PDB file of C-alpha atoms in Angstrom:
ATOM      1  CA  MET T   1       0.024  -0.011   0.171  1.00 45.00           C
ATOM      2  CA  VAL T   2       1.346   3.390  -0.876  1.00 42.00           C
ATOM      3  CA  LYS T   3       0.951   6.022   1.618  1.00 45.00           C
ATOM      4  CA  LYS T   4      -0.470   9.331   0.616  1.00 43.00           C
ATOM      5  CA  SER T   5       2.193  12.121   0.672  1.00 66.00           C
ATOM      6  CA  LYS T   6       1.636  15.248   2.660  1.00 72.00           C
ATOM      7  CA  PRO T   7      -0.237  17.940   0.697  1.00 83.00           C
ATOM      8  CA  PHE T   8       1.542  21.019  -0.435  1.00 88.00           C
ATOM      9  CA  PRO T   9       1.046  24.017   1.809  1.00 89.00           C
ATOM     10  CA  TRP T  10      -0.792  25.996  -1.136  1.00 90.00           C
ATOM     11  CA  GLU T  11      -3.479  23.160  -1.576  1.00 91.00           C
ATOM     12  CA  GLY T  12      -6.630  24.571  -0.451  1.00 89.00           C
ATOM     13  CA  ASP T  13      -5.152  28.026   0.090  1.00 92.00           C
ATOM     14  CA  SER T  14      -5.695  30.089  -3.250  1.00 94.00           C
ATOM     15  CA  GLU T  15      -4.162  33.068  -1.814  1.00 95.00           C
ATOM     16  CA  LEU T  16      -0.814  31.602  -1.093  1.00 95.00           C
ATOM     17  CA  ARG T  17      -0.937  29.691  -4.451  1.00 94.00           C
ATOM     18  CA  ASP T  18      -1.509  33.022  -6.325  1.00 95.00           C
ATOM     19  CA  ARG T  19       1.305  34.643  -4.157  1.00 95.00           C
ATOM     20  CA  LEU T  20       3.610  31.990  -5.144  1.00 96.00           C
ATOM     21  CA  SER T  21       2.647  31.976  -8.704  1.00 95.00           C
ATOM     22  CA  ASP T  22       2.981  35.805  -8.974  1.00 95.00           C
ATOM     23  CA  VAL T  23       6.506  35.737  -7.409  1.00 96.00           C
ATOM     24  CA  GLY T  24       7.519  32.858  -9.663  1.00 94.00           C
ATOM     25  CA  PHE T  25       6.657  34.698 -12.642  1.00 94.00           C
ATOM     26  CA  ARG T  26       8.460  37.907 -11.254  1.00 96.00           C
ATOM     27  CA  TYR T  27      11.527  35.635 -11.139  1.00 96.00           C
ATOM     28  CA  ALA T  28      11.009  34.712 -14.707  1.00 94.00           C
ATOM     29  CA  ALA T  29      10.580  38.232 -15.658  1.00 95.00           C
ATOM     30  CA  LEU T  30      13.689  39.389 -13.511  1.00 95.00           C
ATOM     31  CA  ILE T  31      15.958  37.271 -15.567  1.00 94.00           C
ATOM     32  CA  GLY T  32      14.352  37.950 -18.882  1.00 92.00           C
ATOM     33  CA  ILE T  33      12.664  34.743 -19.810  1.00 90.00           C
ATOM     34  CA  VAL T  34       9.083  36.389 -19.807  1.00 92.00           C
ATOM     35  CA  ASP T  35       7.743  39.645 -20.403  1.00 91.00           C
ATOM     36  CA  ALA T  36       7.281  42.035 -17.578  1.00 89.00           C
ATOM     37  CA  ASP T  37       3.617  42.054 -18.365  1.00 89.00           C
ATOM     38  CA  ALA T  38       3.455  38.334 -17.835  1.00 86.00           C
ATOM     39  CA  ALA T  39       4.487  39.097 -14.137  1.00 87.00           C
ATOM     40  CA  SER T  40       3.652  42.226 -12.181  1.00 91.00           C
ATOM     41  CA  GLY T  41       4.371  44.881 -14.784  1.00 93.00           C
ATOM     42  CA  SER T  42       7.331  46.978 -15.646  1.00 94.00           C
ATOM     43  CA  GLU T  43       7.448  49.129 -12.393  1.00 95.00           C
ATOM     44  CA  VAL T  44       7.723  46.069 -10.184  1.00 95.00           C
ATOM     45  CA  LEU T  45      10.206  44.415 -12.570  1.00 95.00           C
ATOM     46  CA  ALA T  46      12.257  47.681 -12.422  1.00 96.00           C
ATOM     47  CA  ALA T  47      12.259  47.542  -8.593  1.00 96.00           C
ATOM     48  CA  ASP T  48      13.002  43.887  -8.470  1.00 96.00           C
ATOM     49  CA  ARG T  49      16.134  44.472 -10.766  1.00 95.00           C
ATOM     50  CA  THR T  50      17.337  46.966  -8.324  1.00 96.00           C
ATOM     51  CA  GLU T  51      16.671  45.084  -5.173  1.00 96.00           C
ATOM     52  CA  PHE T  52      17.296  41.540  -6.372  1.00 96.00           C
ATOM     53  CA  ALA T  53      20.063  41.830  -8.915  1.00 94.00           C
ATOM     54  CA  SER T  54      22.076  39.102  -7.107  1.00 93.00           C
ATOM     55  CA  PHE T  55      19.490  36.600  -8.580  1.00 94.00           C
ATOM     56  CA  ILE T  56      20.078  37.435 -12.204  1.00 92.00           C
ATOM     57  CA  ARG T  57      22.164  34.909 -13.910  1.00 88.00           C
ATOM     58  CA  THR T  58      23.323  34.935 -17.552  1.00 87.00           C
ATOM     59  CA  GLU T  59      25.563  32.832 -19.735  1.00 91.00           C
ATOM     60  CA  ASN T  60      27.140  34.528 -22.821  1.00 93.00           C
ATOM     61  CA  GLY T  61      24.545  37.192 -22.411  1.00 87.00           C
ATOM     62  CA  THR T  62      21.500  34.732 -22.393  1.00 89.00           C
ATOM     63  CA  PRO T  63      19.306  34.541 -19.386  1.00 87.00           C
ATOM     64  CA  VAL T  64      19.751  31.354 -17.422  1.00 90.00           C
ATOM     65  CA  TYR T  65      17.047  29.870 -15.216  1.00 92.00           C
ATOM     66  CA  HIS T  66      18.865  28.568 -12.077  1.00 91.00           C
ATOM     67  CA  THR T  67      16.495  26.525  -9.566  1.00 92.00           C
ATOM     68  CA  GLN T  68      18.370  27.473  -6.425  1.00 93.00           C
ATOM     69  CA  GLU T  69      18.333  31.323  -7.429  1.00 94.00           C
ATOM     70  CA  ALA T  70      14.579  30.922  -8.255  1.00 95.00           C
ATOM     71  CA  VAL T  71      13.871  29.368  -4.820  1.00 96.00           C
ATOM     72  CA  GLY T  72      16.001  32.099  -3.192  1.00 96.00           C
ATOM     73  CA  PHE T  73      14.164  34.825  -4.974  1.00 97.00           C
ATOM     74  CA  VAL T  74      10.774  33.455  -3.973  1.00 97.00           C
ATOM     75  CA  GLN T  75      11.964  33.125  -0.506  1.00 97.00           C
ATOM     76  CA  ALA T  76      13.452  36.597  -0.322  1.00 97.00           C
ATOM     77  CA  VAL T  77      10.192  38.172  -1.589  1.00 97.00           C
ATOM     78  CA  THR T  78       7.625  36.055   0.213  1.00 96.00           C
ATOM     79  CA  ASP T  79       9.519  35.478   3.467  1.00 96.00           C
ATOM     80  CA  LEU T  80       8.009  32.024   3.537  1.00 96.00           C
ATOM     81  CA  PRO T  81       9.971  29.000   4.727  1.00 95.00           C
ATOM     82  CA  LEU T  82      12.563  27.900   2.447  1.00 95.00           C
ATOM     83  CA  GLU T  83      11.247  24.473   2.374  1.00 94.00           C
ATOM     84  CA  VAL T  84       7.734  25.894   1.027  1.00 94.00           C
ATOM     85  CA  CYS T  85       9.560  27.806  -1.766  1.00 94.00           C
ATOM     86  CA  ASP T  86      11.510  25.025  -2.762  1.00 93.00           C
ATOM     87  CA  GLN T  87       8.463  22.655  -3.100  1.00 93.00           C
ATOM     88  CA  TRP T  88       6.821  25.418  -5.147  1.00 93.00           C
ATOM     89  CA  MET T  89       9.504  25.881  -7.627  1.00 91.00           C
ATOM     90  CA  MET T  90       9.956  22.084  -7.734  1.00 89.00           C
ATOM     91  CA  HIS T  91       6.263  20.822  -7.938  1.00 84.00           C
ATOM     92  CA  ASP T  92       5.629  21.018 -11.545  1.00 61.00           C
TER      93      ASP T  92
END
């Protein structure tokens, strides 16, 4: 018999799920793999690029998605436990 795994913290909490989703898209916009409008808009992106520049990674001028940087960004923005942020970025 297979044990049911513990549910993710955002299951049944649409506010938390929406918050995590928004911040995930903000990371994608921060590193340039989605347009600012797909995230929270150009004003938020400009502020994120100033405040969170250390999370931006490129290789030969091309944006690079880095899982640990994404997790760190989500944690820095949301102030949620690192485990929750890691689970969010890895759950897909």
